[in-house]
């Protein structure tokens, strides 16, 4: 006797199995979500009344960033506009506050207790290493104490000669490209990397003339790090690899790692020569630089040494070059500003003299131009802090285990603190004007105990490059006003559509 099953019964069984599987999936998802709510109940309760965008189960507000990468930073800035002073968003399982009120910013950044970097920086650590930028607090305190002396005035003064020497090479490269629209960020990145290898590592290379494309690969690494940081599906290792991003980033990192290894190996050989007394006396009298200090301190493991060199080359190269690319664009847009900078440079330094340390502190207008550029285009576009303890702001409490996001473009362009914010006005940074503002309305180098230790280095470097270039070239830019410049970020701020900068030779006989 055989049992026959009709097609209708088979179809019914299939439907039942699908329903069971669907019910099981929904039940598991519901249990997981209830578990999440229970685990995060304190954060949920304490942040309940804080305004913010709609948060969906599991992903929170991460769905807002399911857009093309170049538009992500605009979405973040819009979020700050929609929730002025302070707001919140859940990014997956992480509670993130975003604040723009300067008093709130000072409370977090000025605190000696809230100096831990957010674990969002784990993505940076994964690929670039645990350098000073992202190190946990105990390591950061120990390493910063050793590294800070490498930026004292005497050492900075000795760098000016290198800044000037490398700026002249930059001029040669610009001269070869007169009248052409330049990829100015790439040209400037090669210059700043060349400078950094000499000043911070104590090694002379010819990076501006090499064709290794270090700057291009740095840019690509940061693009991919930014994608992994803010697009939540990229946190899943399988998805990240399936999209081909892991293979790409490792390819870019290989070239950069080879440079780091070369720098460290050459420096270690020099240190050994010194110890063996085979190093010529003139060399031993040379200035101590960043890499000398951290090697001779004997406080860094080989991995820590590598991490610090890696992050210094990344941060020191890219931030200064990005800032200069915006300065060049601004000078090209506003010819009256460019003429005033040139006039000041000629009056302080002269038409042919090499810039010296004694000149730099006298370039007041040039410094104001740089500061106003960094107000409108803060190259360190954002940063985050981890809240290690409940922090009372009077009207509300930010709970322990949450994170705080600072988006600098909106903070620096907030019309509440910056009248006519899109107007380029260097005189906003006259001493009497600065005194009227809260210090946390302008934080291009962060603020408080974990601010940028290289800020004076960067300012001096930029002044020398500007003074060297502007005396030989007139800078042009196709943008006509600040509103025309569309922005994106890949950790640091970028032109979405390029800088559109070109140069022509000056006839100095008319000056």
Short mmCIF file of C-alpha atoms in Angstrom, two decimals:
data_model
loop_
_atom_site.label_atom_id
_atom_site.label_comp_id
_atom_site.label_asym_id
_atom_site.label_seq_id
_atom_site.Cartn_x
_atom_site.Cartn_y
_atom_site.Cartn_z
CA UNK A 1 0.00 0.00 0.00
CA UNK A 2 1.48 3.33 -1.02
CA UNK A 3 0.75 6.75 0.47
CA UNK A 4 0.10 9.47 -2.05
CA UNK A 5 0.60 13.15 -1.23
CA UNK A 6 -1.15 15.69 -3.32
CA UNK A 7 0.51 18.81 -4.74
CA UNK A 8 -1.76 20.86 -2.52
CA UNK A 9 -0.52 19.11 0.61
CA UNK A 10 3.13 19.60 -0.42
CA UNK A 11 2.44 23.28 -1.00
CA UNK A 12 0.79 23.49 2.45
CA UNK A 13 3.79 21.82 4.12
CA UNK A 14 6.18 24.27 2.41
CA UNK A 15 4.09 27.21 3.57
CA UNK A 16 4.03 25.84 7.11
CA UNK A 17 7.83 25.35 7.15
CA UNK A 18 8.34 28.89 5.85
CA UNK A 19 6.01 30.25 8.52
CA UNK A 20 7.86 28.29 11.23
CA UNK A 21 11.20 29.61 9.99
CA UNK A 22 9.84 33.15 9.77
CA UNK A 23 8.36 32.89 13.25
CA UNK A 24 11.67 31.51 14.57
CA UNK A 25 13.61 34.35 12.94
CA UNK A 26 11.23 36.99 14.31
CA UNK A 27 11.33 35.38 17.76
CA UNK A 28 15.14 35.32 17.76
CA UNK A 29 15.27 38.91 16.55
CA UNK A 30 12.76 39.96 19.20
CA UNK A 31 14.70 38.16 21.94
CA UNK A 32 17.93 39.74 20.73
CA UNK A 33 16.33 43.18 20.68
CA UNK A 34 14.84 42.74 24.17
CA UNK A 35 18.28 41.61 25.36
CA UNK A 36 19.80 44.73 23.76
CA UNK A 37 17.19 46.97 25.44
CA UNK A 38 17.85 45.35 28.80
CA UNK A 39 21.63 45.57 28.43
CA UNK A 40 21.43 49.24 27.40
CA UNK A 41 18.52 50.16 29.68
CA UNK A 42 20.50 52.71 31.72
CA UNK A 43 21.68 54.53 28.62
CA UNK A 44 18.20 54.41 27.09
CA UNK A 45 16.53 55.78 30.23
CA UNK A 46 19.08 58.55 30.80
CA UNK A 47 18.97 59.69 27.17
CA UNK A 48 15.22 59.28 26.68
CA UNK A 49 14.35 62.99 26.60
CA UNK A 50 17.31 64.02 24.45
CA UNK A 51 16.19 64.97 20.92
CA UNK A 52 17.61 63.26 17.88
CA UNK A 53 16.74 61.51 14.61
CA UNK A 54 14.54 58.41 14.45
CA UNK A 55 16.36 55.30 15.66
CA UNK A 56 15.44 51.89 14.24
CA UNK A 57 15.89 48.54 16.02
CA UNK A 58 19.44 47.13 15.84
CA UNK A 59 20.89 49.81 13.54
CA UNK A 60 19.72 52.92 15.41
CA UNK A 61 20.30 55.93 13.15
CA UNK A 62 22.96 54.23 11.02
CA UNK A 63 20.44 53.98 8.16
CA UNK A 64 20.96 57.72 7.65
CA UNK A 65 24.42 56.98 6.27
CA UNK A 66 23.29 54.51 3.59
CA UNK A 67 24.31 57.10 1.01
CA UNK A 68 27.27 57.77 -1.26
CA UNK A 69 30.42 58.28 0.83
CA UNK A 70 31.02 61.84 -0.38
CA UNK A 71 27.68 62.94 1.08
CA UNK A 72 28.10 61.40 4.54
CA UNK A 73 29.72 64.43 6.15
CA UNK A 74 26.96 66.69 4.80
CA UNK A 75 24.44 64.41 6.51
CA UNK A 76 26.36 64.67 9.79
CA UNK A 77 26.46 68.47 9.51
CA UNK A 78 22.74 68.61 8.73
CA UNK A 79 22.08 66.53 11.83
CA UNK A 80 23.85 69.18 13.93
CA UNK A 81 21.75 71.91 12.31
CA UNK A 82 18.51 70.05 13.00
CA UNK A 83 19.34 69.61 16.70
CA UNK A 84 21.19 72.76 17.81
CA UNK A 85 23.25 72.79 21.00
CA UNK A 86 22.96 69.04 21.61
CA UNK A 87 21.26 65.92 20.29
CA UNK A 88 21.70 62.15 20.25
CA UNK A 89 21.76 59.24 17.84
CA UNK A 90 22.14 55.51 18.33
CA UNK A 91 24.77 54.11 15.99
CA UNK A 92 24.06 50.42 16.24
CA UNK A 93 24.59 49.63 19.93
CA UNK A 94 26.50 52.86 20.63
CA UNK A 95 24.84 55.96 22.05
CA UNK A 96 26.40 59.06 20.49
CA UNK A 97 25.75 62.65 21.53
CA UNK A 98 26.58 65.50 19.17
CA UNK A 99 27.07 68.96 20.63
CA UNK A 100 27.69 72.44 19.23
CA UNK A 101 27.19 74.71 22.24
CA UNK A 102 30.67 75.95 23.27
CA UNK A 103 29.99 75.61 27.00
CA UNK A 104 29.10 71.95 26.51
CA UNK A 105 32.14 71.39 24.29
CA UNK A 106 34.44 72.90 26.92
CA UNK A 107 32.91 70.68 29.61
CA UNK A 108 33.94 67.56 27.67
CA UNK A 109 37.18 68.56 25.94
CA UNK A 110 38.47 70.61 28.86
CA UNK A 111 37.99 67.80 31.36
CA UNK A 112 41.00 65.87 32.61
CA UNK A 113 38.67 62.92 33.27
CA UNK A 114 37.11 62.64 29.80
CA UNK A 115 40.28 62.19 27.75
CA UNK A 116 39.59 58.68 26.45
CA UNK A 117 39.09 58.45 22.70
CA UNK A 118 35.91 56.79 21.51
CA UNK A 119 36.19 53.15 20.50
CA UNK A 120 35.07 54.30 17.05
CA UNK A 121 38.83 54.86 16.67
CA UNK A 122 39.36 51.09 16.74
CA UNK A 123 39.02 51.17 12.97
CA UNK A 124 41.94 53.60 12.77
CA UNK A 125 43.95 51.50 15.23
CA UNK A 126 43.26 48.36 13.19
CA UNK A 127 44.99 49.76 10.12
CA UNK A 128 47.25 52.62 11.19
CA UNK A 129 48.14 51.56 14.71
CA UNK A 130 47.67 52.75 18.26
CA UNK A 131 49.69 55.95 18.08
CA UNK A 132 49.25 59.10 20.14
CA UNK A 133 46.10 60.01 18.19
CA UNK A 134 44.05 57.03 19.36
CA UNK A 135 45.99 55.44 22.23
CA UNK A 136 44.18 54.48 25.47
CA UNK A 137 44.66 56.95 28.31
CA UNK A 138 47.54 55.30 30.25
CA UNK A 139 49.62 54.85 27.10
CA UNK A 140 48.67 58.32 25.82
CA UNK A 141 49.85 59.97 29.06
CA UNK A 142 53.14 58.10 29.03
CA UNK A 143 53.89 58.69 25.35
CA UNK A 144 52.76 62.31 25.26
CA UNK A 145 55.12 63.16 28.11
CA UNK A 146 58.02 61.85 26.02
CA UNK A 147 56.89 63.32 22.69
CA UNK A 148 55.91 66.87 23.76
CA UNK A 149 59.56 68.01 24.25
CA UNK A 150 60.19 67.27 20.55
CA UNK A 151 58.01 70.30 19.76
CA UNK A 152 59.74 72.85 22.01
CA UNK A 153 60.67 76.25 20.61
CA UNK A 154 64.37 75.51 20.11
CA UNK A 155 63.62 72.42 18.04
CA UNK A 156 60.87 74.16 16.08
CA UNK A 157 63.25 77.02 15.32
CA UNK A 158 65.73 74.55 13.82
CA UNK A 159 63.01 73.23 11.47
CA UNK A 160 62.48 76.53 9.63
CA UNK A 161 65.53 75.97 7.43
CA UNK A 162 64.06 72.63 6.31
CA UNK A 163 60.63 74.18 5.70
CA UNK A 164 62.28 76.76 3.44
CA UNK A 165 64.51 74.25 1.62
CA UNK A 166 61.60 71.94 0.78
CA UNK A 167 59.39 74.92 -0.17
CA UNK A 168 61.90 75.86 -2.86
CA UNK A 169 61.55 72.37 -4.35
CA UNK A 170 57.78 72.91 -4.27
CA UNK A 171 58.31 76.14 -6.21
CA UNK A 172 60.27 74.24 -8.86
CA UNK A 173 57.40 71.77 -9.26
CA UNK A 174 54.84 74.57 -9.47
CA UNK A 175 57.01 76.33 -12.04
CA UNK A 176 56.88 73.21 -14.22
CA UNK A 177 53.07 73.32 -14.08
CA UNK A 178 52.37 77.03 -14.61
CA UNK A 179 48.94 77.68 -16.10
CA UNK A 180 47.68 74.14 -15.48
CA UNK A 181 44.90 73.20 -13.09
CA UNK A 182 46.79 71.35 -10.37
CA UNK A 183 45.93 68.49 -8.11
CA UNK A 184 47.24 70.88 -5.46
CA UNK A 185 46.52 68.53 -2.56
CA UNK A 186 48.75 65.85 -4.06
CA UNK A 187 51.56 68.35 -4.74
CA UNK A 188 51.34 69.77 -1.22
CA UNK A 189 51.10 66.32 0.38
CA UNK A 190 54.38 65.30 -1.21
CA UNK A 191 55.95 68.50 0.09
CA UNK A 192 54.67 68.06 3.66
CA UNK A 193 55.69 64.38 3.72
CA UNK A 194 59.15 65.37 2.49
CA UNK A 195 59.35 67.97 5.27
CA UNK A 196 58.11 65.57 7.93
CA UNK A 197 60.64 62.87 7.06
CA UNK A 198 63.41 65.44 7.52
CA UNK A 199 62.12 67.32 10.57
CA UNK A 200 60.45 64.54 12.58
CA UNK A 201 62.48 61.55 11.43
CA UNK A 202 65.81 63.26 10.73
CA UNK A 203 66.14 61.60 7.32
CA UNK A 204 66.54 63.26 3.94
CA UNK A 205 64.58 61.80 1.03
CA UNK A 206 63.45 63.26 -2.28
CA UNK A 207 59.77 62.47 -1.92
CA UNK A 208 58.60 65.47 -3.94
CA UNK A 209 60.45 64.12 -6.97
CA UNK A 210 59.77 60.43 -6.37
CA UNK A 211 56.86 58.69 -8.02
CA UNK A 212 55.93 56.36 -5.16
CA UNK A 213 52.49 57.98 -4.73
CA UNK A 214 52.63 57.76 -0.94
CA UNK A 215 50.16 60.63 -0.65
CA UNK A 216 47.66 58.91 -2.97
CA UNK A 217 47.81 55.71 -0.94
CA UNK A 218 47.43 57.60 2.35
CA UNK A 219 44.32 59.24 0.92
CA UNK A 220 42.87 55.90 -0.17
CA UNK A 221 43.55 54.30 3.22
CA UNK A 222 41.70 57.12 4.97
CA UNK A 223 38.79 56.90 2.52
CA UNK A 224 38.37 53.23 3.34
CA UNK A 225 38.81 53.75 7.09
CA UNK A 226 36.06 56.39 6.95
CA UNK A 227 33.76 54.01 5.07
CA UNK A 228 34.27 51.30 7.67
CA UNK A 229 33.80 53.79 10.49
CA UNK A 230 30.41 55.16 9.45
CA UNK A 231 28.73 52.54 7.25
CA UNK A 232 27.58 49.96 9.74
CA UNK A 233 27.39 47.00 7.34
CA UNK A 234 31.13 47.41 6.76
CA UNK A 235 31.64 46.42 10.41
CA UNK A 236 30.78 42.85 9.40
CA UNK A 237 34.12 41.23 8.36
CA UNK A 238 32.48 39.03 5.72
CA UNK A 239 30.79 41.99 4.02
CA UNK A 240 33.95 44.12 4.21
CA UNK A 241 35.96 41.38 2.51
CA UNK A 242 33.22 40.55 0.00
CA UNK A 243 33.18 44.17 -1.18
CA UNK A 244 36.91 43.94 -1.79
CA UNK A 245 37.81 46.69 0.66
CA UNK A 246 40.15 44.62 2.83
CA UNK A 247 42.26 43.61 -0.17
CA UNK A 248 42.42 47.22 -1.37
CA UNK A 249 43.41 48.71 1.96
CA UNK A 250 46.09 46.08 2.57
CA UNK A 251 47.51 46.84 -0.87
CA UNK A 252 47.76 50.56 -0.10
CA UNK A 253 49.18 49.87 3.35
CA UNK A 254 51.95 47.67 1.93
CA UNK A 255 53.66 50.62 0.22
CA UNK A 256 53.26 52.81 3.29
CA UNK A 257 54.51 50.08 5.61
CA UNK A 258 57.60 49.69 3.47
CA UNK A 259 58.30 53.42 3.91
CA UNK A 260 57.79 53.20 7.69
CA UNK A 261 60.09 50.19 7.94
CA UNK A 262 62.71 51.97 5.84
CA UNK A 263 62.55 55.08 8.06
CA UNK A 264 62.84 53.11 11.31
CA UNK A 265 65.60 50.82 10.04
CA UNK A 266 67.73 53.71 8.78
CA UNK A 267 67.26 55.60 12.03
CA UNK A 268 68.13 52.59 14.18
CA UNK A 269 71.33 52.13 12.19
CA UNK A 270 72.26 55.76 12.84
CA UNK A 271 71.58 55.33 16.57
CA UNK A 272 73.79 52.22 16.65
CA UNK A 273 76.57 54.09 14.84
CA UNK A 274 76.39 56.80 17.50
CA UNK A 275 76.65 54.23 20.26
CA UNK A 276 79.63 52.61 18.57
CA UNK A 277 81.32 56.01 18.21
CA UNK A 278 81.64 55.58 14.44
CA UNK A 279 79.34 58.49 13.72
CA UNK A 280 81.10 61.71 12.73
CA UNK A 281 81.07 64.47 15.31
CA UNK A 282 79.15 66.91 13.13
CA UNK A 283 76.27 64.48 12.87
CA UNK A 284 76.05 63.99 16.63
CA UNK A 285 75.68 67.72 17.06
CA UNK A 286 72.62 67.82 14.85
CA UNK A 287 69.27 68.61 16.37
CA UNK A 288 67.41 65.86 18.19
CA UNK A 289 64.11 65.13 16.47
CA UNK A 290 60.93 63.23 17.26
CA UNK A 291 62.24 59.82 16.23
CA UNK A 292 65.51 60.32 18.13
CA UNK A 293 63.62 61.04 21.34
CA UNK A 294 61.31 58.06 21.19
CA UNK A 295 64.12 55.63 20.27
CA UNK A 296 66.53 56.89 22.91
CA UNK A 297 63.86 57.02 25.63
CA UNK A 298 63.77 53.18 25.61
CA UNK A 299 60.11 53.48 26.66
CA UNK A 300 58.60 52.22 23.40
CA UNK A 301 58.26 48.64 22.22
CA UNK A 302 59.01 47.98 18.55
CA UNK A 303 55.27 47.93 17.81
CA UNK A 304 54.66 51.17 19.70
CA UNK A 305 57.56 52.81 17.88
CA UNK A 306 56.12 51.77 14.54
CA UNK A 307 52.63 52.96 15.50
CA UNK A 308 53.90 56.40 16.50
CA UNK A 309 55.89 56.83 13.29
CA UNK A 310 52.91 55.68 11.22
CA UNK A 311 50.44 58.07 12.83
CA UNK A 312 52.89 60.98 12.71
CA UNK A 313 53.47 60.50 8.99
CA UNK A 314 49.73 60.18 8.33
CA UNK A 315 48.53 63.02 10.53
CA UNK A 316 51.45 65.38 9.96
CA UNK A 317 51.39 65.00 6.20
CA UNK A 318 47.70 65.04 5.47
CA UNK A 319 46.39 67.69 7.84
CA UNK A 320 48.97 70.33 6.90
CA UNK A 321 48.64 69.62 3.17
CA UNK A 322 44.83 69.73 3.36
CA UNK A 323 44.90 73.02 5.25
CA UNK A 324 47.30 74.52 2.70
CA UNK A 325 45.12 73.36 -0.20
CA UNK A 326 42.22 75.34 1.26
CA UNK A 327 44.49 78.35 1.93
CA UNK A 328 45.66 78.30 -1.70
CA UNK A 329 42.05 78.11 -2.91
CA UNK A 330 41.03 81.03 -0.69
CA UNK A 331 43.99 83.15 -1.85
CA UNK A 332 42.99 82.41 -5.44
CA UNK A 333 39.36 83.33 -4.79
CA UNK A 334 40.01 86.59 -2.94
CA UNK A 335 42.70 88.54 -4.76
CA UNK A 336 42.58 91.39 -2.23
CA UNK A 337 43.49 88.91 0.54
CA UNK A 338 46.29 87.46 -1.59
CA UNK A 339 47.66 90.95 -2.27
CA UNK A 340 47.68 91.78 1.45
CA UNK A 341 49.50 88.54 2.29
CA UNK A 342 52.08 89.29 -0.40
CA UNK A 343 52.50 92.85 0.85
CA UNK A 344 53.09 91.62 4.41
CA UNK A 345 55.55 88.93 3.31
CA UNK A 346 57.54 91.43 1.23
CA UNK A 347 57.61 93.99 4.03
CA UNK A 348 58.74 91.46 6.68
CA UNK A 349 60.95 89.06 4.72
CA UNK A 350 61.70 90.86 1.46
CA UNK A 351 61.49 89.67 -2.16
CA UNK A 352 64.35 87.13 -2.13
CA UNK A 353 65.38 86.42 1.45
CA UNK A 354 64.80 82.95 2.90
CA UNK A 355 62.11 82.99 5.64
CA UNK A 356 63.62 82.69 9.10
CA UNK A 357 62.18 81.92 12.51
CA UNK A 358 62.46 85.61 13.43
CA UNK A 359 60.10 86.51 10.57
CA UNK A 360 57.30 84.07 11.27
CA UNK A 361 55.85 85.61 14.43
CA UNK A 362 55.61 88.95 12.57
CA UNK A 363 53.34 87.57 9.82
CA UNK A 364 50.18 88.57 11.67
CA UNK A 365 47.86 88.98 8.69
CA UNK A 366 49.07 85.73 7.11
CA UNK A 367 48.33 83.93 10.37
CA UNK A 368 44.83 85.42 10.47
CA UNK A 369 44.24 84.22 6.91
CA UNK A 370 45.29 80.69 7.91
CA UNK A 371 43.04 80.78 10.99
CA UNK A 372 40.04 82.04 9.04
CA UNK A 373 40.63 79.32 6.46
CA UNK A 374 40.69 76.71 9.23
CA UNK A 375 37.48 78.17 10.61
CA UNK A 376 35.67 77.63 7.34
CA UNK A 377 37.53 74.44 6.42
CA UNK A 378 38.68 72.66 9.60
CA UNK A 379 40.75 69.85 8.14
CA UNK A 380 40.36 67.64 11.22
CA UNK A 381 36.71 67.44 10.28
CA UNK A 382 35.48 65.63 13.39
CA UNK A 383 36.57 63.78 16.48
CA UNK A 384 34.93 61.71 19.20
CA UNK A 385 35.37 61.17 22.91
CA UNK A 386 34.31 58.34 25.17
CA UNK A 387 32.36 59.29 28.31
CA UNK A 388 34.01 57.30 31.09
CA UNK A 389 31.73 58.58 33.87
CA UNK A 390 28.31 60.21 34.24
CA UNK A 391 28.79 63.90 33.42
CA UNK A 392 26.35 66.49 34.73
CA UNK A 393 25.61 69.47 32.47
CA UNK A 394 23.00 71.00 34.75
CA UNK A 395 19.88 70.43 32.62
CA UNK A 396 20.87 66.91 31.65
CA UNK A 397 23.40 64.16 32.33
CA UNK A 398 25.46 62.41 29.68
CA UNK A 399 25.74 58.83 30.93
CA UNK A 400 28.83 56.71 31.30
CA UNK A 401 29.62 54.47 28.31
CA UNK A 402 28.25 56.90 25.73
CA UNK A 403 30.22 58.82 23.12
CA UNK A 404 30.39 62.48 22.06
CA UNK A 405 30.81 63.59 18.45
CA UNK A 406 32.21 67.00 17.50
CA UNK A 407 31.63 68.04 13.87
CA UNK A 408 33.80 71.08 13.31
CA UNK A 409 32.35 72.53 10.11
CA UNK A 410 29.04 73.36 11.77
CA UNK A 411 30.68 74.45 15.03
CA UNK A 412 32.91 76.87 13.10
CA UNK A 413 30.07 78.16 10.92
CA UNK A 414 27.36 78.39 13.56
CA UNK A 415 25.64 81.75 12.90
CA UNK A 416 24.88 82.07 16.60
CA UNK A 417 28.58 82.69 17.25
CA UNK A 418 29.88 83.69 13.82
CA UNK A 419 27.89 86.54 12.19
CA UNK A 420 27.72 86.17 8.41
CA UNK A 421 29.56 82.85 8.78
CA UNK A 422 30.30 82.24 5.09
CA UNK A 423 32.06 85.58 4.65
CA UNK A 424 35.85 85.21 4.54
CA UNK A 425 37.11 87.75 7.06
CA UNK A 426 40.61 87.32 8.55
CA UNK A 427 39.95 90.18 10.96
CA UNK A 428 37.71 87.86 12.98
CA UNK A 429 41.04 86.80 14.49
CA UNK A 430 42.24 90.20 15.61
CA UNK A 431 43.01 89.92 19.36
CA UNK A 432 40.10 92.13 20.36
CA UNK A 433 37.66 90.00 18.31
CA UNK A 434 39.01 86.71 19.67
CA UNK A 435 38.53 88.00 23.22
CA UNK A 436 34.78 88.40 22.58
CA UNK A 437 34.22 84.74 21.73
CA UNK A 438 34.10 81.58 23.78
CA UNK A 439 37.31 79.59 23.05
CA UNK A 440 35.32 76.52 22.05
CA UNK A 441 33.66 78.25 19.12
CA UNK A 442 36.94 77.60 17.28
CA UNK A 443 38.73 74.28 17.83
CA UNK A 444 40.66 73.29 14.67
CA UNK A 445 43.34 71.64 16.80
CA UNK A 446 40.88 70.29 19.39
CA UNK A 447 40.93 71.73 22.91
CA UNK A 448 42.05 70.83 26.41
CA UNK A 449 44.54 68.23 27.62
CA UNK A 450 44.26 66.06 24.49
CA UNK A 451 44.68 68.81 21.91
CA UNK A 452 47.02 68.55 18.92
CA UNK A 453 50.67 68.73 19.98
CA UNK A 454 51.76 69.67 16.45
CA UNK A 455 49.73 72.87 16.09
CA UNK A 456 52.70 75.27 16.29
CA UNK A 457 54.73 73.08 13.96
CA UNK A 458 51.87 73.12 11.44
CA UNK A 459 51.39 76.89 11.65
CA UNK A 460 55.11 77.58 11.13
CA UNK A 461 55.27 75.11 8.26
CA UNK A 462 52.30 76.72 6.52
CA UNK A 463 53.67 80.24 6.93
CA UNK A 464 57.00 79.32 5.35
CA UNK A 465 55.36 77.53 2.41
CA UNK A 466 52.92 80.40 1.79
CA UNK A 467 55.68 83.02 2.04
CA UNK A 468 57.88 81.07 -0.38
CA UNK A 469 55.19 80.35 -2.97
CA UNK A 470 53.38 83.68 -2.97
CA UNK A 471 56.49 85.67 -3.81
CA UNK A 472 57.04 83.70 -7.01
CA UNK A 473 53.50 82.88 -8.10
CA UNK A 474 50.06 84.41 -8.30
CA UNK A 475 47.51 81.83 -7.22
CA UNK A 476 44.23 81.41 -9.11
CA UNK A 477 41.08 79.45 -8.25
CA UNK A 478 37.96 78.76 -10.30
CA UNK A 479 35.68 78.98 -7.27
CA UNK A 480 34.18 82.43 -6.78
CA UNK A 481 32.68 82.22 -3.30
CA UNK A 482 32.78 79.98 -0.24
CA UNK A 483 29.31 78.57 -0.95
CA UNK A 484 30.58 77.13 -4.25
CA UNK A 485 32.99 74.79 -2.46
CA UNK A 486 31.36 71.43 -1.74
CA UNK A 487 33.01 69.34 0.95
CA UNK A 488 33.52 65.69 1.76
CA UNK A 489 35.66 63.93 4.31
CA UNK A 490 37.76 60.82 4.59
CA UNK A 491 38.75 61.54 8.20
CA UNK A 492 40.21 64.89 7.05
CA UNK A 493 38.24 67.48 5.10
CA UNK A 494 38.43 67.48 1.30
CA UNK A 495 37.12 69.36 -1.72
CA UNK A 496 34.38 67.19 -3.18
CA UNK A 497 35.10 68.49 -6.70
CA UNK A 498 38.80 69.29 -6.40
CA UNK A 499 40.58 72.50 -5.39
CA UNK A 500 40.58 73.98 -8.94
CA UNK A 501 43.84 75.84 -8.25
CA UNK A 502 46.45 77.01 -10.76
CA UNK A 503 49.45 79.37 -10.61
CA UNK A 504 51.11 81.91 -12.89
CA UNK A 505 54.54 83.48 -12.49
CA UNK A 506 54.77 86.88 -10.84
CA UNK A 507 56.63 89.81 -12.32
CA UNK A 508 58.28 90.97 -9.09
CA UNK A 509 59.58 94.11 -10.81
CA UNK A 510 56.05 95.50 -10.46
CA UNK A 511 56.00 94.89 -6.68
#
